Each structure stands twice: as C-alpha cells, then as structure tokens.
Amino acid sequence: MRLALVTGLFGFIPAMAIAQPMGDPEAGEQLYRACATCHEIGEGARNRAGPHLTGIVGRAAGAIEGFRYSSAIGASGLVWDVDMLSRYIEDPQGTMPGTRMAYRGMADSQQRSDLIAYLASFEAEEVAIPFELSPEAAAVLAVAPDMAYGEYLSAECTACHAAGDAGIPKIEGLDPELFVTAMVEYRSGERTHQVMEMVSGRLGDEEIASLAVFFQKAQ
Ligand code: HEC
Ligand code: HEC
C-alpha cells in the first residue's frame, strides 16, 4: 500500500482547494450511471469492481486501502485534479496505459465536466495526500514572501486561472506547500506541462514564494 510507504509530511487539504469543476452536477448524476456498476460514491460507499469514488476530486490516485490497483494507477504518484480526471475518463487506456478499468471512455468534454461536477459534490471531509516536501520546494518556502509583489505578479496567472475552464485548476486557496511543489516541479521539468513549464521558468524563488502566499489568501 503506497500510503504506508510514504514518510515525511502529509498535507491535509480540503478537496475543493485543489480544483473547481465547472459543470452541471445534475446532468452529471445521469452520466454517472456509466460508472455506478463498478464504483459506489457517497456516504458509506464501498469498493466494488472499482474503488469507491467519494472525495475523488483532489484524492491521491490509488489511495484506497484494501483495493488492489494496477501499477498504472497505484504507482502513478498523481493526484486526481479536474484535468487528470477528465483525461482519464476521456480515454482510460490512453491516459494510464495498463489500467484495469474496463471503461471505453467519454468523448464529450461537456459531459466529462458535468460528471466531474457530480463527483466533486461528494466531498471527503479531509483528503490525505501523501506528500513529501522536496529540498527545492522547502528552499522556496524558506524565502520571505512579499504579498504586494505576489499580487503584482498574479496578473499573468489569473488570465488563465480565473477563467473557470474545466481544464485549468483553481489555485486560489491552495496550500502553499502544494503550490510551491507544483511550481518547482514545472520549473525543473519533473512535472510536464508546456505552458506551466514556460511560466515557472521565468520565476525565481522569491517570485514563487510571494505568489504562493498571495494565492493562498486570494479566495
Ligand atoms: C467495468 C468497471 C468500471 C467502470 C464501468 C468504470 N470504472 Fe473506474 N475503475 C475501475 C477499476 C477496476 C479501477 C482501478 C483501475 C486500476 O487499478 O488500474 C478504476 C479506477 C478509477 C479511478 C481511479 C480511482 C483511484 O482511487 O485512484 C477513477 C477516478 C475512476 N475509475 C473513475 C470512473 C468513472 C468516472 C467512471 C464512469 C465514467 C468509471 N470509472 C467507470 C472500474 C470501472
Ligand atoms: C496560459 C494559461 C496559464 C497561465 C498564464 C498560468 N497557468 Fe498555471 N496552469 C495552467 C494549466 C492548464 C494548468 C494544469 C497543468 C497540468 O495539467 O499540470 C496549470 C497548473 C498550475 C498549478 C498546479 C495546480 C495543481 O492543482 O496542481 C499551479 C500552482 C499554477 N498553475 C500556478 C500558476 C501561476 C502562479 C501562474 C502565474 C505566474 C500561472 N499558473 C499561469 C494554465 C496557466
């Protein structure tokens, strides 16, 4: 079980701090029928052919104790944010080659947004994300942040991050440790995303530290 192997810091953050799906949860409820044969969701949900999906938005992949995941999911190390969920639901095998989920995929992006909005309505109280702070992220967090500077720099970010597009994660209210970790991973190329690698590549430690504190407070 992965969770047990991770030592160090565990970040406890509310699922909604990670992502804000923009879809119609009522339409999503209908669409969930395609998932319900294998996945329970809601209070008291248990694992069936697939793991239960309560609190899935913001949940670490492969995190449900007692469910035997494929290594495609279990060893992926990723967190199910809106974007990753959308990609996985669109094309499970293409996104996570080797996954045991026998579901063909949902092509329509509006339907995926609706479905994810429905999934997000079952929030876990608290989501434990196995999470070890890297030395690089710790170094950024040690820099004294400057709120006003962070606000000034944020104008470039909100062009995308305030748009509420289902593919763009919400960063307001994000835990600074997660924020900084994401930014240094983009900057080093460990986490790949063309735009975010370019954006973070222009930022020094002080800029990232200041942005982290600004966005944490900007709700
Ligand atoms: C035929 C059964 C089946 C159907 C239908 C199905 N799933 Fe799955 N799902 C699985 C299995 C099995 C896994 C575990 C996959 C693995 O370990 O590779 C899984 C894993 C997942 C995960 C990862 C969970 C985790 O804890 O990391 C998500 C998210 C998910 N499914 C969402 C959905 C959604 C949304 C639908 C409907 C659109 C759906 N699934 C339809 C069987 C199914
Ligand atoms: C052109 C659009 C765009 C701009 C500009 C942009 N971002 Fe992003 N950002 C994205 C997208 C898309 C993702 C999701 C990438 C992925 O899947 O890893 C993302 C991801 C992130 C994440 C990871 C969030 C998570 O939940 O994992 C952080 C943190 C972030 N951006 C911060 C910023 C900051 C800070 C700025 C400004 C300095 C910025 N972004 C500018 C589009 C943008």
Short mmCIF file of N, CA and C in Angstrom, two decimals, residues 12-165:
data_model
loop_
_atom_site.label_atom_id
_atom_site.label_comp_id
_atom_site.label_asym_id
_atom_site.label_seq_id
_atom_site.Cartn_x
_atom_site.Cartn_y
_atom_site.Cartn_z
N PHE A 12 -2.88 17.92 4.72
CA PHE A 12 -4.33 17.71 4.80
C PHE A 12 -5.00 18.94 4.23
N ILE A 13 -5.62 18.77 3.11
CA ILE A 13 -6.23 19.93 2.48
C ILE A 13 -7.62 19.56 1.99
N PRO A 14 -8.54 20.49 2.05
CA PRO A 14 -9.87 20.20 1.55
C PRO A 14 -9.85 19.98 0.05
N ALA A 15 -10.64 19.02 -0.43
CA ALA A 15 -10.61 18.68 -1.84
C ALA A 15 -10.87 19.89 -2.72
N MET A 16 -11.76 20.76 -2.29
CA MET A 16 -12.14 21.86 -3.17
C MET A 16 -11.06 22.92 -3.29
N ALA A 17 -10.05 22.85 -2.45
CA ALA A 17 -8.95 23.80 -2.60
C ALA A 17 -8.13 23.45 -3.83
N ILE A 18 -8.25 22.23 -4.29
CA ILE A 18 -7.44 21.81 -5.42
C ILE A 18 -8.08 22.16 -6.74
N ALA A 19 -9.38 22.04 -6.80
CA ALA A 19 -9.98 22.14 -8.11
C ALA A 19 -11.41 22.62 -8.02
N GLN A 20 -11.83 23.27 -9.01
CA GLN A 20 -13.18 23.79 -9.06
C GLN A 20 -13.79 23.37 -10.40
N PRO A 21 -14.46 22.23 -10.44
CA PRO A 21 -15.01 21.82 -11.72
C PRO A 21 -16.19 22.71 -12.12
N MET A 22 -16.26 23.06 -13.38
CA MET A 22 -17.34 23.89 -13.86
C MET A 22 -18.24 23.01 -14.73
N GLY A 23 -19.22 22.41 -14.13
CA GLY A 23 -20.14 21.60 -14.90
C GLY A 23 -21.45 21.54 -14.14
N ASP A 24 -22.41 20.83 -14.71
CA ASP A 24 -23.73 20.72 -14.10
C ASP A 24 -23.83 19.37 -13.38
N PRO A 25 -23.81 19.40 -12.04
CA PRO A 25 -23.80 18.13 -11.31
C PRO A 25 -25.06 17.31 -11.53
N GLU A 26 -26.18 17.97 -11.86
CA GLU A 26 -27.41 17.19 -12.09
C GLU A 26 -27.32 16.39 -13.38
N ALA A 27 -26.78 17.03 -14.40
CA ALA A 27 -26.54 16.28 -15.65
C ALA A 27 -25.52 15.18 -15.38
N GLY A 28 -24.55 15.48 -14.53
CA GLY A 28 -23.52 14.51 -14.20
C GLY A 28 -24.07 13.29 -13.50
N GLU A 29 -25.12 13.48 -12.71
CA GLU A 29 -25.70 12.35 -11.99
C GLU A 29 -26.22 11.29 -12.97
N GLN A 30 -26.84 11.76 -14.05
CA GLN A 30 -27.32 10.82 -15.07
C GLN A 30 -26.15 10.08 -15.69
N LEU A 31 -25.10 10.84 -15.99
CA LEU A 31 -23.94 10.25 -16.65
C LEU A 31 -23.22 9.25 -15.76
N TYR A 32 -23.36 9.44 -14.44
CA TYR A 32 -22.66 8.56 -13.50
C TYR A 32 -23.16 7.11 -13.60
N ARG A 33 -24.33 6.93 -14.23
CA ARG A 33 -24.83 5.55 -14.40
C ARG A 33 -23.80 4.67 -15.09
N ALA A 34 -23.01 5.30 -15.97
CA ALA A 34 -21.99 4.52 -16.69
C ALA A 34 -20.90 4.03 -15.75
N CYS A 35 -20.79 4.65 -14.60
CA CYS A 35 -19.72 4.31 -13.66
C CYS A 35 -20.25 3.46 -12.50
N ALA A 36 -21.56 3.61 -12.23
CA ALA A 36 -22.13 3.08 -10.99
C ALA A 36 -22.05 1.57 -10.89
N THR A 37 -21.99 0.86 -12.02
CA THR A 37 -21.88 -0.59 -11.93
C THR A 37 -20.59 -0.99 -11.24
N CYS A 38 -19.58 -0.18 -11.35
CA CYS A 38 -18.28 -0.54 -10.76
C CYS A 38 -17.87 0.33 -9.58
N HIS A 39 -18.44 1.53 -9.48
CA HIS A 39 -17.99 2.47 -8.45
C HIS A 39 -19.14 2.95 -7.59
N GLU A 40 -19.07 2.77 -6.29
CA GLU A 40 -20.00 3.43 -5.37
C GLU A 40 -19.46 4.80 -5.03
N ILE A 41 -20.38 5.69 -4.64
CA ILE A 41 -19.95 7.03 -4.22
C ILE A 41 -20.90 7.52 -3.13
N GLY A 42 -20.40 8.34 -2.23
CA GLY A 42 -21.24 8.90 -1.18
C GLY A 42 -20.97 8.25 0.16
N GLU A 43 -21.79 8.64 1.13
CA GLU A 43 -21.56 8.15 2.48
C GLU A 43 -21.65 6.62 2.53
N GLY A 44 -20.72 6.01 3.17
CA GLY A 44 -20.73 4.56 3.32
C GLY A 44 -20.37 3.79 2.06
N ALA A 45 -19.92 4.49 1.02
CA ALA A 45 -19.60 3.81 -0.23
C ALA A 45 -18.48 2.80 -0.01
N ARG A 46 -18.63 1.66 -0.68
CA ARG A 46 -17.60 0.62 -0.56
C ARG A 46 -17.01 0.29 -1.92
N ASN A 47 -15.91 -0.37 -1.89
CA ASN A 47 -15.27 -0.78 -3.14
C ASN A 47 -16.06 -1.90 -3.78
N ARG A 48 -16.22 -1.81 -5.09
CA ARG A 48 -16.83 -2.91 -5.85
C ARG A 48 -15.78 -3.38 -6.85
N ALA A 49 -16.17 -3.47 -8.13
CA ALA A 49 -15.15 -3.82 -9.12
C ALA A 49 -14.08 -2.74 -9.15
N GLY A 50 -14.51 -1.51 -8.90
CA GLY A 50 -13.58 -0.37 -8.82
C GLY A 50 -13.62 0.21 -7.42
N PRO A 51 -12.63 1.03 -7.07
CA PRO A 51 -12.60 1.66 -5.73
C PRO A 51 -13.74 2.67 -5.58
N HIS A 52 -14.18 2.92 -4.36
CA HIS A 52 -15.22 3.94 -4.19
C HIS A 52 -14.67 5.31 -4.56
N LEU A 53 -15.55 6.19 -5.00
CA LEU A 53 -15.08 7.46 -5.55
C LEU A 53 -15.43 8.67 -4.67
N THR A 54 -15.80 8.44 -3.43
CA THR A 54 -16.08 9.57 -2.54
C THR A 54 -14.82 10.41 -2.35
N GLY A 55 -14.94 11.69 -2.61
CA GLY A 55 -13.80 12.58 -2.42
C GLY A 55 -12.73 12.45 -3.49
N ILE A 56 -13.11 11.89 -4.66
CA ILE A 56 -12.10 11.58 -5.69
C ILE A 56 -11.42 12.84 -6.22
N VAL A 57 -12.15 13.97 -6.28
CA VAL A 57 -11.52 15.19 -6.81
C VAL A 57 -10.56 15.70 -5.75
N GLY A 58 -9.29 15.62 -6.04
CA GLY A 58 -8.26 16.02 -5.08
C GLY A 58 -7.67 14.84 -4.33
N ARG A 59 -8.19 13.63 -4.62
CA ARG A 59 -7.67 12.45 -3.91
C ARG A 59 -6.42 11.94 -4.64
N ALA A 60 -5.47 11.44 -3.87
CA ALA A 60 -4.30 10.82 -4.49
C ALA A 60 -4.73 9.57 -5.23
N ALA A 61 -4.17 9.31 -6.37
CA ALA A 61 -4.50 8.11 -7.14
C ALA A 61 -4.06 6.87 -6.38
N GLY A 62 -4.88 5.84 -6.44
CA GLY A 62 -4.51 4.58 -5.82
C GLY A 62 -4.49 4.61 -4.30
N ALA A 63 -5.30 5.50 -3.70
CA ALA A 63 -5.17 5.75 -2.26
C ALA A 63 -6.10 4.93 -1.38
N ILE A 64 -7.02 4.17 -1.99
CA ILE A 64 -8.00 3.50 -1.15
C ILE A 64 -7.45 2.18 -0.62
N GLU A 65 -7.35 2.16 0.69
CA GLU A 65 -6.84 0.99 1.40
C GLU A 65 -7.70 -0.22 1.06
N GLY A 66 -7.07 -1.32 0.79
CA GLY A 66 -7.82 -2.55 0.58
C GLY A 66 -8.26 -2.77 -0.85
N PHE A 67 -8.02 -1.80 -1.73
CA PHE A 67 -8.35 -2.04 -3.14
C PHE A 67 -7.06 -2.37 -3.88
N ARG A 68 -7.11 -3.42 -4.69
CA ARG A 68 -5.89 -3.81 -5.42
C ARG A 68 -5.84 -3.09 -6.76
N TYR A 69 -5.05 -2.06 -6.80
CA TYR A 69 -4.91 -1.28 -8.03
C TYR A 69 -3.88 -1.92 -8.96
N SER A 70 -4.00 -1.60 -10.23
CA SER A 70 -2.91 -1.91 -11.16
C SER A 70 -1.75 -0.97 -10.82
N SER A 71 -0.56 -1.30 -11.30
CA SER A 71 0.55 -0.37 -11.03
C SER A 71 0.37 0.90 -11.85
N ALA A 72 -0.40 0.83 -12.94
CA ALA A 72 -0.64 2.04 -13.75
C ALA A 72 -1.23 3.15 -12.89
N ILE A 73 -2.14 2.77 -11.98
CA ILE A 73 -2.75 3.75 -11.08
C ILE A 73 -1.97 3.80 -9.77
N GLY A 74 -1.70 2.63 -9.22
CA GLY A 74 -1.13 2.56 -7.88
C GLY A 74 0.25 3.19 -7.77
N ALA A 75 1.02 3.15 -8.85
CA ALA A 75 2.38 3.69 -8.78
C ALA A 75 2.51 5.01 -9.53
N SER A 76 1.37 5.59 -9.89
CA SER A 76 1.43 6.80 -10.73
C SER A 76 1.90 8.02 -9.96
N GLY A 77 1.59 8.06 -8.66
CA GLY A 77 2.01 9.21 -7.85
C GLY A 77 1.23 10.47 -8.13
N LEU A 78 0.14 10.37 -8.90
CA LEU A 78 -0.55 11.62 -9.22
C LEU A 78 -1.76 11.85 -8.33
N VAL A 79 -2.25 13.07 -8.41
CA VAL A 79 -3.44 13.46 -7.67
C VAL A 79 -4.54 13.71 -8.70
N TRP A 80 -5.74 13.23 -8.38
CA TRP A 80 -6.85 13.41 -9.32
C TRP A 80 -7.38 14.84 -9.26
N ASP A 81 -6.75 15.74 -9.98
CA ASP A 81 -7.35 17.06 -10.14
C ASP A 81 -8.31 16.98 -11.32
N VAL A 82 -9.01 18.07 -11.56
CA VAL A 82 -10.05 18.06 -12.59
C VAL A 82 -9.48 17.66 -13.95
N ASP A 83 -8.34 18.20 -14.25
CA ASP A 83 -7.74 17.94 -15.55
C ASP A 83 -7.37 16.48 -15.72
N MET A 84 -6.74 15.89 -14.70
CA MET A 84 -6.35 14.47 -14.80
C MET A 84 -7.57 13.57 -14.86
N LEU A 85 -8.59 13.91 -14.07
CA LEU A 85 -9.80 13.10 -14.10
C LEU A 85 -10.41 13.14 -15.49
N SER A 86 -10.47 14.34 -16.04
CA SER A 86 -11.08 14.49 -17.35
C SER A 86 -10.33 13.67 -18.40
N ARG A 87 -9.01 13.71 -18.30
CA ARG A 87 -8.23 12.95 -19.28
C ARG A 87 -8.41 11.45 -19.10
N TYR A 88 -8.45 11.01 -17.86
CA TYR A 88 -8.61 9.57 -17.59
C TYR A 88 -9.99 9.09 -18.04
N ILE A 89 -11.03 9.88 -17.74
CA ILE A 89 -12.38 9.47 -18.11
C ILE A 89 -12.56 9.51 -19.63
N GLU A 90 -11.87 10.45 -20.27
CA GLU A 90 -11.97 10.53 -21.73
C GLU A 90 -11.40 9.27 -22.38
N ASP A 91 -10.27 8.82 -21.86
CA ASP A 91 -9.57 7.71 -22.51
C ASP A 91 -8.72 6.98 -21.46
N PRO A 92 -9.36 6.09 -20.69
CA PRO A 92 -8.63 5.45 -19.59
C PRO A 92 -7.32 4.77 -20.05
N GLN A 93 -7.42 3.96 -21.09
CA GLN A 93 -6.23 3.21 -21.52
C GLN A 93 -5.16 4.11 -22.12
N GLY A 94 -5.60 5.13 -22.85
CA GLY A 94 -4.65 6.02 -23.48
C GLY A 94 -3.93 6.90 -22.46
N THR A 95 -4.67 7.28 -21.39
CA THR A 95 -4.09 8.19 -20.40
C THR A 95 -3.22 7.44 -19.40
N MET A 96 -3.71 6.27 -18.97
CA MET A 96 -2.97 5.48 -17.97
C MET A 96 -2.79 4.07 -18.54
N PRO A 97 -1.87 3.90 -19.48
CA PRO A 97 -1.74 2.59 -20.14
C PRO A 97 -1.54 1.49 -19.10
N GLY A 98 -2.32 0.43 -19.25
CA GLY A 98 -2.22 -0.69 -18.31
C GLY A 98 -3.25 -0.64 -17.21
N THR A 99 -4.07 0.41 -17.17
CA THR A 99 -5.09 0.47 -16.12
C THR A 99 -6.08 -0.69 -16.30
N ARG A 100 -6.57 -1.20 -15.17
CA ARG A 100 -7.54 -2.31 -15.23
C ARG A 100 -8.97 -1.82 -15.40
N MET A 101 -9.15 -0.53 -15.50
CA MET A 101 -10.52 -0.03 -15.62
C MET A 101 -11.06 -0.32 -17.01
N ALA A 102 -12.06 -1.22 -17.07
CA ALA A 102 -12.62 -1.63 -18.35
C ALA A 102 -13.76 -0.69 -18.73
N TYR A 103 -13.41 0.51 -19.08
CA TYR A 103 -14.39 1.50 -19.49
C TYR A 103 -13.82 2.18 -20.72
N ARG A 104 -14.65 2.31 -21.75
CA ARG A 104 -14.14 2.73 -23.05
C ARG A 104 -13.74 4.20 -23.08
N GLY A 105 -14.46 5.02 -22.32
CA GLY A 105 -14.14 6.45 -22.34
C GLY A 105 -15.33 7.29 -22.73
N MET A 106 -15.27 8.57 -22.37
CA MET A 106 -16.35 9.51 -22.62
C MET A 106 -15.77 10.66 -23.45
N ALA A 107 -16.20 10.74 -24.71
CA ALA A 107 -15.55 11.67 -25.64
C ALA A 107 -15.95 13.13 -25.40
N ASP A 108 -17.19 13.35 -24.97
CA ASP A 108 -17.74 14.71 -24.92
C ASP A 108 -17.21 15.47 -23.69
N SER A 109 -16.52 16.59 -23.93
CA SER A 109 -15.87 17.28 -22.82
C SER A 109 -16.89 17.94 -21.88
N GLN A 110 -18.01 18.39 -22.43
CA GLN A 110 -19.05 18.96 -21.55
C GLN A 110 -19.60 17.87 -20.62
N GLN A 111 -19.82 16.69 -21.19
CA GLN A 111 -20.30 15.59 -20.35
C GLN A 111 -19.28 15.25 -19.25
N ARG A 112 -18.01 15.29 -19.62
CA ARG A 112 -16.99 15.00 -18.60
C ARG A 112 -17.02 16.06 -17.49
N SER A 113 -17.17 17.33 -17.88
CA SER A 113 -17.24 18.40 -16.88
C SER A 113 -18.44 18.19 -15.96
N ASP A 114 -19.58 17.83 -16.55
CA ASP A 114 -20.78 17.60 -15.74
C ASP A 114 -20.55 16.43 -14.78
N LEU A 115 -19.98 15.38 -15.31
CA LEU A 115 -19.73 14.20 -14.48
C LEU A 115 -18.78 14.54 -13.33
N ILE A 116 -17.74 15.29 -13.63
CA ILE A 116 -16.75 15.63 -12.59
C ILE A 116 -17.39 16.56 -11.55
N ALA A 117 -18.29 17.45 -12.00
CA ALA A 117 -19.00 18.31 -11.04
C ALA A 117 -19.83 17.44 -10.09
N TYR A 118 -20.43 16.38 -10.64
CA TYR A 118 -21.18 15.45 -9.79
C TYR A 118 -20.25 14.73 -8.81
N LEU A 119 -19.13 14.24 -9.32
CA LEU A 119 -18.16 13.57 -8.44
C LEU A 119 -17.72 14.50 -7.32
N ALA A 120 -17.51 15.77 -7.67
CA ALA A 120 -16.99 16.74 -6.69
C ALA A 120 -18.02 17.08 -5.62
N SER A 121 -19.30 16.76 -5.89
CA SER A 121 -20.31 17.07 -4.89
C SER A 121 -20.24 16.10 -3.70
N PHE A 122 -19.48 15.03 -3.85
CA PHE A 122 -19.26 14.11 -2.73
C PHE A 122 -17.87 14.37 -2.18
N GLU A 123 -17.80 15.41 -1.38
CA GLU A 123 -16.51 15.82 -0.85
C GLU A 123 -16.15 14.96 0.35
N ALA A 124 -14.92 14.54 0.38
CA ALA A 124 -14.45 13.91 1.60
C ALA A 124 -14.20 15.02 2.61
N GLU A 125 -14.38 14.72 3.86
CA GLU A 125 -14.14 15.72 4.91
C GLU A 125 -12.73 16.27 4.79
N GLU A 126 -11.79 15.38 4.79
CA GLU A 126 -10.40 15.77 4.61
C GLU A 126 -9.73 14.73 3.75
N VAL A 127 -8.88 15.18 2.90
CA VAL A 127 -8.20 14.27 2.00
C VAL A 127 -6.73 14.21 2.39
N ALA A 128 -6.27 13.03 2.65
CA ALA A 128 -4.85 12.89 2.98
C ALA A 128 -4.07 12.66 1.71
N ILE A 129 -3.19 13.55 1.41
CA ILE A 129 -2.37 13.40 0.23
C ILE A 129 -0.95 13.06 0.67
N PRO A 130 -0.48 11.90 0.28
CA PRO A 130 0.88 11.54 0.65
C PRO A 130 1.81 12.50 -0.07
N PHE A 131 2.67 13.09 0.67
CA PHE A 131 3.33 14.25 0.13
C PHE A 131 4.59 14.53 0.90
N GLU A 132 5.69 14.49 0.21
CA GLU A 132 6.97 14.75 0.85
C GLU A 132 7.55 16.01 0.22
N LEU A 133 7.86 16.96 1.06
CA LEU A 133 8.38 18.22 0.55
C LEU A 133 9.81 18.01 0.02
N SER A 134 10.02 18.42 -1.23
CA SER A 134 11.37 18.27 -1.79
C SER A 134 12.28 19.37 -1.23
N PRO A 135 13.59 19.16 -1.25
CA PRO A 135 14.51 20.19 -0.76
C PRO A 135 14.35 21.50 -1.54
N GLU A 136 14.07 21.37 -2.84
CA GLU A 136 13.92 22.57 -3.65
C GLU A 136 12.68 23.37 -3.23
N ALA A 137 11.58 22.65 -2.96
CA ALA A 137 10.35 23.33 -2.53
C ALA A 137 10.55 23.93 -1.13
N ALA A 138 11.25 23.19 -0.27
CA ALA A 138 11.49 23.68 1.08
C ALA A 138 12.31 24.97 1.03
N ALA A 139 13.26 25.04 0.09
CA ALA A 139 14.09 26.24 -0.04
C ALA A 139 13.24 27.44 -0.45
N VAL A 140 12.28 27.21 -1.34
CA VAL A 140 11.40 28.31 -1.76
C VAL A 140 10.53 28.76 -0.59
N LEU A 141 10.03 27.79 0.16
CA LEU A 141 9.15 28.13 1.29
C LEU A 141 9.90 28.87 2.40
N ALA A 142 11.22 28.75 2.39
CA ALA A 142 12.01 29.43 3.42
C ALA A 142 12.24 30.91 3.07
N VAL A 143 11.94 31.28 1.83
CA VAL A 143 12.14 32.67 1.41
C VAL A 143 11.00 33.53 1.96
N ALA A 144 11.33 34.72 2.47
CA ALA A 144 10.29 35.60 3.00
C ALA A 144 9.42 36.11 1.85
N PRO A 145 8.11 35.84 1.90
CA PRO A 145 7.24 36.25 0.80
C PRO A 145 6.87 37.73 0.89
N ASP A 146 6.51 38.29 -0.23
CA ASP A 146 6.10 39.68 -0.30
C ASP A 146 4.72 39.70 -0.97
N MET A 147 3.68 39.87 -0.15
CA MET A 147 2.29 39.81 -0.64
C MET A 147 2.03 40.76 -1.80
N ALA A 148 2.51 42.00 -1.67
CA ALA A 148 2.23 43.00 -2.70
C ALA A 148 2.89 42.60 -4.02
N TYR A 149 4.08 42.06 -3.92
CA TYR A 149 4.79 41.58 -5.11
C TYR A 149 4.03 40.40 -5.71
N GLY A 150 3.55 39.51 -4.85
CA GLY A 150 2.77 38.37 -5.31
C GLY A 150 1.52 38.80 -6.07
N GLU A 151 0.87 39.81 -5.52
CA GLU A 151 -0.35 40.31 -6.17
C GLU A 151 -0.02 40.90 -7.54
N TYR A 152 1.08 41.64 -7.59
CA TYR A 152 1.52 42.24 -8.85
C TYR A 152 1.79 41.15 -9.89
N LEU A 153 2.50 40.10 -9.48
CA LEU A 153 2.86 39.02 -10.41
C LEU A 153 1.64 38.19 -10.83
N SER A 154 0.61 38.17 -9.97
CA SER A 154 -0.52 37.26 -10.20
C SER A 154 -1.34 37.62 -11.43
N ALA A 155 -1.20 38.87 -11.91
CA ALA A 155 -1.99 39.29 -13.06
C ALA A 155 -1.78 38.35 -14.24
N GLU A 156 -0.56 37.88 -14.40
CA GLU A 156 -0.25 36.98 -15.51
C GLU A 156 -0.96 35.63 -15.34
N CYS A 157 -1.13 35.23 -14.12
CA CYS A 157 -1.68 33.90 -13.83
C CYS A 157 -3.20 33.89 -13.97
N THR A 158 -3.83 34.95 -13.48
CA THR A 158 -5.30 34.94 -13.43
C THR A 158 -5.90 35.02 -14.83
N ALA A 159 -5.09 35.42 -15.82
CA ALA A 159 -5.58 35.38 -17.20
C ALA A 159 -6.10 33.98 -17.51
N CYS A 160 -5.45 32.97 -17.00
CA CYS A 160 -5.92 31.59 -17.21
C CYS A 160 -6.66 31.05 -16.00
N HIS A 161 -6.07 31.24 -14.83
CA HIS A 161 -6.58 30.52 -13.67
C HIS A 161 -7.88 31.07 -13.12
N ALA A 162 -8.29 32.27 -13.54
CA ALA A 162 -9.57 32.77 -13.06
C ALA A 162 -10.69 32.49 -14.05
N ALA A 163 -10.33 31.91 -15.19
CA ALA A 163 -11.32 31.75 -16.24
C ALA A 163 -12.35 30.67 -15.93
N GLY A 164 -12.04 29.77 -15.00
CA GLY A 164 -13.01 28.74 -14.62
C GLY A 164 -13.16 27.66 -15.67
N ASP A 165 -12.20 27.54 -16.54
CA ASP A 165 -12.20 26.46 -17.52
C ASP A 165 -11.97 25.13 -16.79
#
